[in-house]
Amino acid sequence: MKVQLQNVTKKYGATIAVKDFSAELEDGHLICLLGPSGCGKSTILNMICGIVPVSEGKIFFDDKDVTKLPPDQRNIGMVFQNYALYPHLTVLENISFPLEVRKVKKAERIERAHEIAKLVHVDNLLNRYPSELSGGQQQRVAIARAMIKNPALLLMDEPLSNLDARLRLEMREEIRRIQKETGVTTVFVTHDQEEAMSISDSILLMKDGVLIQSGLCQQLYKNPKSLFVAEFLGNPPVNKITMPEAVKNIANFLKCDLDKLKVQGQATFTIRPESFYIDSENGLSAEILSISEMGKDQIVTLNFLNQTVRAVLNLEDENLCATSKIKVGLKQKGVFLFDNEERRF
C-alpha cells in the first residue's frame, strides 16, 4: 500500500510539532523516519496510524483519504519500543490475541499464529510466557502479533532501542528479512542513522518538525543538500572545516573557485573520513595524532590545517605512527562546501 502525506501539520497549542510535511511512501518499501530526538518522527507515525489527529493537511492510503478514520479502520500493524506483551498469556496467545478480539474462530487463529510464529522464528517458543523470553525474542513476538492481522501497513516506533548492540544488529536483519518476505509497506522510526542506512529502502530525514531531505540512503549520504544532512549521516562522522585559511587551502587543492560558486557568509567544508588519501607529492600537510585499527584500514586522527580531523587511510605499507608528518589529498567525492547551511560544491 502506498501512503501519501500532503502538507501535514500537527499543533499542540502554540507549539508546532510537525510543519507542512509532504511525502510519498512507496508500496512495498521499508521507509525510515530518521532524525534527532524531538524532531517529530513519532508524531508523524501516530498521525499515520490515527492515534494523533492531524491539525492540517491530509493522509491517503493508496487513493483513500484516511485523515479522519479511527485506527481500527486503517488496517495497520504497530510495533512499539515497549513490546507491550501480555505477561499472563503465552507466546501463542499473545500472537493470536488480535484475531481473538476480531472473533476469529479458535482453530483458524491458532493456525495463523503458527504460520506467523514460523515466519519470525519463534515457533519453538509458543508455550512460553514473556518473562521467559529474551529481549530479542519478545520483539519477534511483538512483530508476529502486529503481522497476524495481515496489515497493509506496518509501523515501527524505535523497536530496537531496548536491545543490546548484538541483538540490535540481529533484529535489524530479521526485520529486513520479514519485510522482504511479506512485501508489507513498513515505516520504521529511529534516531540511529547507522540503523536507518542499513535497514531501509529510503529515508525521510527530519529536523524540528520539518522534512529536510528524502531519498535513497546512499543518495542522502553522497549528495547532502544541507550541512545538517552531511553532519547527521556517516560513521565516523563527517569532518567540519570552518577556519578561513583552511577553507582557502582546501578550495585551492580541489580547484574550487569560491567566488564563482557565490559563497556568502561563513564557508564550511565537510569532508568524509574516507575522502582522504595519502599524497606524498602534492598533498596538504598533516600530522598523525593517533591510529585506531579498523580491519585493513585505519581510522587516523590528524592535525590537518590546524584542525583535528578523522581520516580512513590504508597505512599497511607505510611506516607511520603517532607524530609522523604526512601529506594527504582529498577526493572530490565526499567533500562538500556549504554557506549558511546551503550546499555550494
Short mmCIF file of C-alpha atoms in Angstrom, two decimals:
data_model
loop_
_atom_site.label_atom_id
_atom_site.label_comp_id
_atom_site.label_asym_id
_atom_site.label_seq_id
_atom_site.Cartn_x
_atom_site.Cartn_y
_atom_site.Cartn_z
CA MET A 1 0.00 0.00 0.00
CA LYS A 2 1.24 3.48 -0.92
CA VAL A 3 0.99 6.21 1.72
CA GLN A 4 0.79 9.91 0.88
CA LEU A 5 1.11 12.75 3.36
CA GLN A 6 0.01 16.10 1.95
CA ASN A 7 1.07 19.26 3.82
CA VAL A 8 0.53 17.59 7.18
CA THR A 9 0.89 19.80 10.26
CA LYS A 10 0.43 18.95 13.93
CA LYS A 11 -0.02 21.69 16.52
CA TYR A 12 -0.23 21.43 20.29
CA GLY A 13 -1.48 24.89 21.23
CA ALA A 14 1.23 27.32 20.14
CA THR A 15 3.76 24.51 19.65
CA ILE A 16 4.20 23.12 16.13
CA ALA A 17 5.40 19.52 16.38
CA VAL A 18 5.25 18.82 12.62
CA LYS A 19 5.12 21.53 9.96
CA ASP A 20 3.84 21.23 6.37
CA PHE A 21 5.14 17.67 5.94
CA SER A 22 4.65 16.14 2.47
CA ALA A 23 5.97 12.75 1.37
CA GLU A 24 5.03 9.69 -0.66
CA LEU A 25 5.87 6.29 0.84
CA GLU A 26 6.24 3.69 -1.89
CA ASP A 27 4.22 0.49 -1.83
CA GLY A 28 6.21 -2.49 -0.58
CA HIS A 29 9.16 -0.42 0.64
CA LEU A 30 10.76 -0.11 4.08
CA ILE A 31 10.97 3.62 4.78
CA CYS A 32 12.85 5.09 7.75
CA LEU A 33 11.73 8.25 9.52
CA LEU A 34 15.09 9.47 10.79
CA GLY A 35 16.14 12.42 12.90
CA PRO A 36 17.25 13.57 16.35
CA SER A 37 15.03 13.11 19.40
CA GLY A 38 12.08 15.51 19.45
CA CYS A 39 12.09 16.19 15.70
CA GLY A 40 8.53 14.89 15.15
CA LYS A 41 9.18 11.34 13.88
CA SER A 42 6.84 9.57 16.30
CA THR A 43 4.21 12.28 15.81
CA ILE A 44 4.21 11.54 12.07
CA LEU A 45 3.86 7.82 12.80
CA ASN A 46 1.00 8.40 15.24
CA MET A 47 -0.82 10.57 12.70
CA ILE A 48 -0.42 7.86 10.05
CA CYS A 49 -1.96 5.27 12.37
CA GLY A 50 -4.69 7.63 13.61
CA ILE A 51 -3.71 7.78 17.29
CA VAL A 52 -2.95 11.51 16.95
CA PRO A 53 -5.35 13.69 14.91
CA VAL A 54 -3.97 15.86 12.08
CA SER A 55 -4.20 19.63 12.63
CA GLU A 56 -3.81 20.47 8.94
CA GLY A 57 -3.26 18.51 5.74
CA LYS A 58 -4.34 15.06 4.57
CA ILE A 59 -3.18 11.44 4.67
CA PHE A 60 -4.01 8.95 1.91
CA PHE A 61 -3.66 5.17 1.83
CA ASP A 62 -3.43 4.49 -1.91
CA ASP A 63 -6.17 6.85 -3.13
CA LYS A 64 -8.32 6.71 0.01
CA ASP A 65 -8.41 9.71 2.34
CA VAL A 66 -7.92 8.24 5.84
CA THR A 67 -7.21 11.54 7.62
CA LYS A 68 -10.21 11.21 9.92
CA LEU A 69 -10.51 7.42 10.10
CA PRO A 70 -10.00 5.79 13.53
CA PRO A 71 -7.01 3.43 13.91
CA ASP A 72 -9.10 0.24 13.80
CA GLN A 73 -10.30 1.10 10.29
CA ARG A 74 -6.85 1.66 8.77
CA ASN A 75 -5.61 -1.97 8.51
CA ILE A 76 -2.28 -1.27 10.16
CA GLY A 77 0.07 -3.16 12.46
CA MET A 78 2.03 -1.35 15.19
CA VAL A 79 5.27 -2.33 16.93
CA PHE A 80 6.40 -0.07 19.76
CA GLN A 81 9.63 0.49 21.68
CA ASN A 82 7.87 -1.16 24.61
CA TYR A 83 6.89 -4.64 23.43
CA ALA A 84 3.60 -4.41 25.40
CA LEU A 85 3.15 -8.19 25.61
CA TYR A 86 0.54 -9.56 27.98
CA PRO A 87 2.52 -11.22 30.81
CA HIS A 88 -0.25 -13.70 31.70
CA LEU A 89 -0.58 -15.01 28.13
CA THR A 90 1.71 -17.48 26.37
CA VAL A 91 3.54 -16.56 23.17
CA LEU A 92 0.86 -18.34 21.16
CA GLU A 93 -1.91 -16.46 22.99
CA ASN A 94 -0.11 -13.11 22.62
CA ILE A 95 0.33 -13.58 18.88
CA SER A 96 -3.24 -14.73 18.29
CA PHE A 97 -4.87 -12.13 20.58
CA PRO A 98 -5.73 -9.59 17.79
CA LEU A 99 -7.68 -12.31 15.99
CA GLU A 100 -9.47 -13.25 19.21
CA VAL A 101 -10.60 -9.62 19.52
CA ARG A 102 -11.96 -9.90 15.97
CA LYS A 103 -13.93 -13.03 16.98
CA VAL A 104 -11.98 -15.27 14.59
CA LYS A 105 -12.57 -18.96 15.30
CA LYS A 106 -10.01 -20.56 17.61
CA ALA A 107 -8.78 -23.17 15.13
CA GLU A 108 -8.20 -20.51 12.46
CA ARG A 109 -6.38 -18.10 14.74
CA ILE A 110 -4.12 -20.85 16.14
CA GLU A 111 -3.26 -21.97 12.62
CA ARG A 112 -2.46 -18.41 11.61
CA ALA A 113 -0.41 -17.86 14.79
CA HIS A 114 1.71 -20.91 13.97
CA GLU A 115 2.34 -19.57 10.45
CA ILE A 116 3.40 -16.13 11.68
CA ALA A 117 5.49 -17.60 14.52
CA LYS A 118 7.42 -19.62 11.94
CA LEU A 119 7.98 -16.52 9.82
CA VAL A 120 9.57 -14.63 12.75
CA HIS A 121 11.39 -17.70 14.12
CA VAL A 122 9.56 -18.10 17.45
CA ASP A 123 7.63 -21.26 16.54
CA ASN A 124 9.66 -23.19 19.18
CA LEU A 125 8.62 -20.75 21.93
CA LEU A 126 4.84 -20.84 21.65
CA ASN A 127 4.20 -22.28 25.13
CA ARG A 128 6.47 -19.85 26.96
CA TYR A 129 5.45 -16.66 28.77
CA PRO A 130 7.04 -13.23 28.05
CA SER A 131 9.08 -13.36 31.26
CA GLU A 132 10.80 -16.47 29.91
CA LEU A 133 11.95 -14.75 26.73
CA SER A 134 14.99 -12.64 25.88
CA GLY A 135 14.55 -9.08 24.61
CA GLY A 136 15.06 -10.17 21.01
CA GLN A 137 12.53 -12.98 21.37
CA GLN A 138 9.97 -10.60 22.88
CA GLN A 139 10.49 -8.23 19.96
CA ARG A 140 9.88 -11.05 17.48
CA VAL A 141 6.64 -11.92 19.28
CA ALA A 142 5.55 -8.27 19.12
CA ILE A 143 6.22 -8.25 15.38
CA ALA A 144 4.28 -11.50 14.95
CA ARG A 145 1.32 -10.06 16.84
CA ALA A 146 1.34 -6.99 14.56
CA MET A 147 1.61 -9.13 11.42
CA ILE A 148 -1.12 -11.68 12.21
CA LYS A 149 -3.85 -9.30 11.01
CA ASN A 150 -2.28 -9.19 7.51
CA PRO A 151 -1.85 -5.41 7.75
CA ALA A 152 -1.45 -3.35 4.60
CA LEU A 153 0.95 -1.11 6.55
CA LEU A 154 3.39 -1.90 9.38
CA LEU A 155 4.51 0.94 11.66
CA MET A 156 7.52 0.50 13.96
CA ASP A 157 8.44 3.12 16.56
CA GLU A 158 12.06 2.76 17.79
CA PRO A 159 11.55 -1.03 18.03
CA LEU A 160 15.20 -1.88 18.72
CA SER A 161 16.19 0.74 21.29
CA ASN A 162 15.77 -1.61 24.28
CA LEU A 163 18.15 -4.23 22.84
CA ASP A 164 21.90 -4.54 23.30
CA ALA A 165 24.24 -3.90 20.34
CA ARG A 166 24.47 -7.53 19.18
CA LEU A 167 20.71 -8.08 19.33
CA ARG A 168 20.04 -4.79 17.57
CA LEU A 169 22.16 -5.94 14.65
CA GLU A 170 20.45 -9.33 14.57
CA MET A 171 16.96 -7.82 14.73
CA ARG A 172 17.77 -5.29 12.00
CA GLU A 173 18.49 -8.17 9.67
CA GLU A 174 15.39 -10.04 10.82
CA ILE A 175 13.08 -7.07 10.31
CA ARG A 176 14.51 -6.57 6.83
CA ARG A 177 14.03 -10.27 6.04
CA ILE A 178 10.43 -10.29 7.31
CA GLN A 179 9.60 -7.14 5.36
CA LYS A 180 11.10 -8.57 2.16
CA GLU A 181 9.27 -11.89 2.56
CA THR A 182 5.89 -10.31 3.25
CA GLY A 183 6.20 -7.24 1.00
CA VAL A 184 4.26 -5.14 3.51
CA THR A 185 4.89 -1.39 3.34
CA THR A 186 6.80 -0.56 6.53
CA VAL A 187 7.56 2.74 8.24
CA PHE A 188 10.41 2.47 10.76
CA VAL A 189 11.15 5.31 13.20
CA THR A 190 14.71 5.66 14.52
CA HIS A 191 17.23 8.28 15.63
CA ASP A 192 20.12 5.95 14.73
CA GLN A 193 21.50 6.86 11.30
CA GLU A 194 23.50 3.63 11.03
CA GLU A 195 20.33 1.64 11.70
CA ALA A 196 18.42 3.63 9.07
CA MET A 197 21.17 3.27 6.46
CA SER A 198 21.41 -0.49 6.97
CA ILE A 199 17.72 -1.42 7.02
CA SER A 200 15.76 0.90 4.74
CA ASP A 201 14.98 1.37 1.07
CA SER A 202 14.65 5.12 1.57
CA ILE A 203 14.98 7.71 4.32
CA LEU A 204 12.94 10.73 5.37
CA LEU A 205 15.32 12.89 7.41
CA MET A 206 13.64 15.34 9.79
CA LYS A 207 14.69 18.25 11.97
CA ASP A 208 12.47 20.44 14.17
CA GLY A 209 9.26 19.02 12.71
CA VAL A 210 10.31 19.66 9.11
CA LEU A 211 11.30 17.22 6.36
CA ILE A 212 14.86 18.24 5.46
CA GLN A 213 15.69 15.71 2.73
CA SER A 214 14.34 12.41 1.45
CA GLY A 215 15.57 9.76 -0.93
CA LEU A 216 17.54 6.53 -1.19
CA CYS A 217 20.01 6.00 1.66
CA GLN A 218 23.10 6.45 -0.50
CA GLN A 219 21.63 9.50 -2.22
CA LEU A 220 21.43 11.34 1.09
CA TYR A 221 24.90 10.20 2.08
CA LYS A 222 26.56 11.07 -1.23
CA ASN A 223 24.55 14.18 -2.05
CA PRO A 224 23.50 16.04 1.12
CA LYS A 225 21.58 19.21 0.34
CA SER A 226 22.33 20.90 3.65
CA LEU A 227 25.01 20.99 6.32
CA PHE A 228 22.64 19.25 8.75
CA VAL A 229 22.28 16.24 6.41
CA ALA A 230 26.04 15.98 5.85
CA GLU A 231 26.72 16.08 9.60
CA PHE A 232 23.89 13.74 10.62
CA LEU A 233 24.79 10.86 8.29
CA GLY A 234 28.03 8.92 8.45
CA ASN A 235 30.12 6.90 10.89
CA PRO A 236 32.80 8.02 11.59
CA PRO A 237 31.12 11.42 11.34
CA VAL A 238 32.00 13.98 8.70
CA ASN A 239 34.83 16.42 9.42
CA LYS A 240 33.81 20.07 9.54
CA ILE A 241 36.34 22.69 8.43
CA THR A 242 35.45 26.32 9.14
CA MET A 243 38.74 28.22 9.60
CA PRO A 244 39.03 30.69 6.66
CA GLU A 245 42.66 29.86 5.85
CA ALA A 246 41.97 26.11 5.94
CA VAL A 247 38.88 26.56 3.73
CA LYS A 248 41.00 28.51 1.23
CA ASN A 249 43.70 25.81 1.15
CA ILE A 250 41.14 23.05 0.55
CA ALA A 251 39.43 25.11 -2.18
CA ASN A 252 42.79 25.61 -3.93
CA PHE A 253 43.63 21.90 -3.73
CA LEU A 254 40.24 20.95 -5.23
CA LYS A 255 40.41 23.80 -7.78
CA CYS A 256 37.17 25.11 -6.36
CA ASP A 257 36.52 28.81 -7.10
CA LEU A 258 34.68 30.24 -4.07
CA ASP A 259 33.77 33.42 -5.96
CA LYS A 260 32.24 31.61 -8.92
CA LEU A 261 30.20 29.48 -6.51
CA LYS A 262 28.88 32.72 -4.96
CA VAL A 263 29.81 31.66 -1.45
CA GLN A 264 28.37 34.11 1.05
CA GLY A 265 28.92 34.40 4.79
CA GLN A 266 30.85 31.62 6.52
CA ALA A 267 32.14 28.93 4.18
CA THR A 268 32.30 25.40 5.61
CA PHE A 269 33.89 22.35 4.05
CA THR A 270 32.70 18.95 5.25
CA ILE A 271 34.95 16.00 4.45
CA ARG A 272 34.01 12.34 4.77
CA PRO A 273 36.79 10.39 6.53
CA GLU A 274 37.09 8.07 3.52
CA SER A 275 37.73 11.03 1.21
CA PHE A 276 41.32 11.42 2.44
CA TYR A 277 44.21 9.60 0.76
CA ILE A 278 47.99 9.60 1.07
CA ASP A 279 49.53 12.01 -1.48
CA SER A 280 53.22 12.38 -0.69
CA GLU A 281 53.93 14.71 -3.63
CA ASN A 282 51.04 17.14 -3.96
CA GLY A 283 49.06 16.68 -0.75
CA LEU A 284 48.34 19.06 2.10
CA SER A 285 50.48 18.76 5.22
CA ALA A 286 49.16 16.87 8.25
CA GLU A 287 50.45 15.25 11.44
CA ILE A 288 49.26 11.91 12.78
CA LEU A 289 47.89 12.23 16.32
CA SER A 290 46.64 8.65 16.79
CA ILE A 291 45.82 5.48 14.84
CA SER A 292 42.95 3.04 15.51
CA GLU A 293 42.69 -0.28 13.68
CA MET A 294 39.59 -0.96 11.57
CA GLY A 295 40.17 -4.13 9.54
CA LYS A 296 42.51 -3.49 6.61
CA ASP A 297 42.11 0.27 7.09
CA GLN A 298 42.91 2.53 9.99
CA ILE A 299 40.98 5.44 11.47
CA VAL A 300 43.69 8.07 11.74
CA THR A 301 43.28 11.23 13.79
CA LEU A 302 45.17 14.06 12.12
CA ASN A 303 46.16 17.62 12.80
CA PHE A 304 45.13 18.89 9.37
CA LEU A 305 45.41 22.59 8.56
CA ASN A 306 45.41 23.29 12.32
CA GLN A 307 42.17 21.38 12.86
CA THR A 308 41.66 17.88 14.26
CA VAL A 309 40.07 15.51 11.75
CA ARG A 310 39.45 11.77 11.32
CA ALA A 311 40.57 10.02 8.15
CA VAL A 312 40.16 6.43 6.98
CA LEU A 313 43.51 5.53 5.46
CA ASN A 314 45.32 2.35 4.46
CA LEU A 315 48.67 2.61 6.20
CA GLU A 316 49.55 -1.06 5.69
CA ASP A 317 52.58 -0.28 3.54
CA GLU A 318 53.52 2.90 5.35
CA ASN A 319 55.97 3.02 8.24
CA LEU A 320 53.94 5.58 10.14
CA CYS A 321 52.96 6.18 13.75
CA ALA A 322 51.71 8.95 16.02
CA THR A 323 53.68 12.23 15.48
CA SER A 324 54.56 11.20 11.88
CA LYS A 325 54.31 14.03 9.35
CA ILE A 326 52.42 13.10 6.17
CA LYS A 327 50.73 14.68 3.17
CA VAL A 328 47.14 13.87 2.29
CA GLY A 329 44.99 14.55 -0.72
CA LEU A 330 41.23 14.92 -0.95
CA LYS A 331 38.85 13.21 -3.36
CA GLN A 332 36.07 15.44 -4.64
CA LYS A 333 33.64 12.62 -3.82
CA GLY A 334 32.63 13.08 -0.19
CA VAL A 335 33.80 16.71 0.09
CA PHE A 336 31.02 19.31 0.29
CA LEU A 337 31.08 23.09 0.58
CA PHE A 338 28.31 24.95 2.38
CA ASP A 339 27.48 28.51 3.29
CA ASN A 340 24.69 29.22 5.77
CA GLU A 341 23.54 25.56 5.55
CA GLU A 342 23.17 25.67 1.73
CA ARG A 343 25.20 23.29 -0.47
CA ARG A 344 27.55 25.02 -2.93
CA PHE A 345 30.00 22.32 -4.10
#
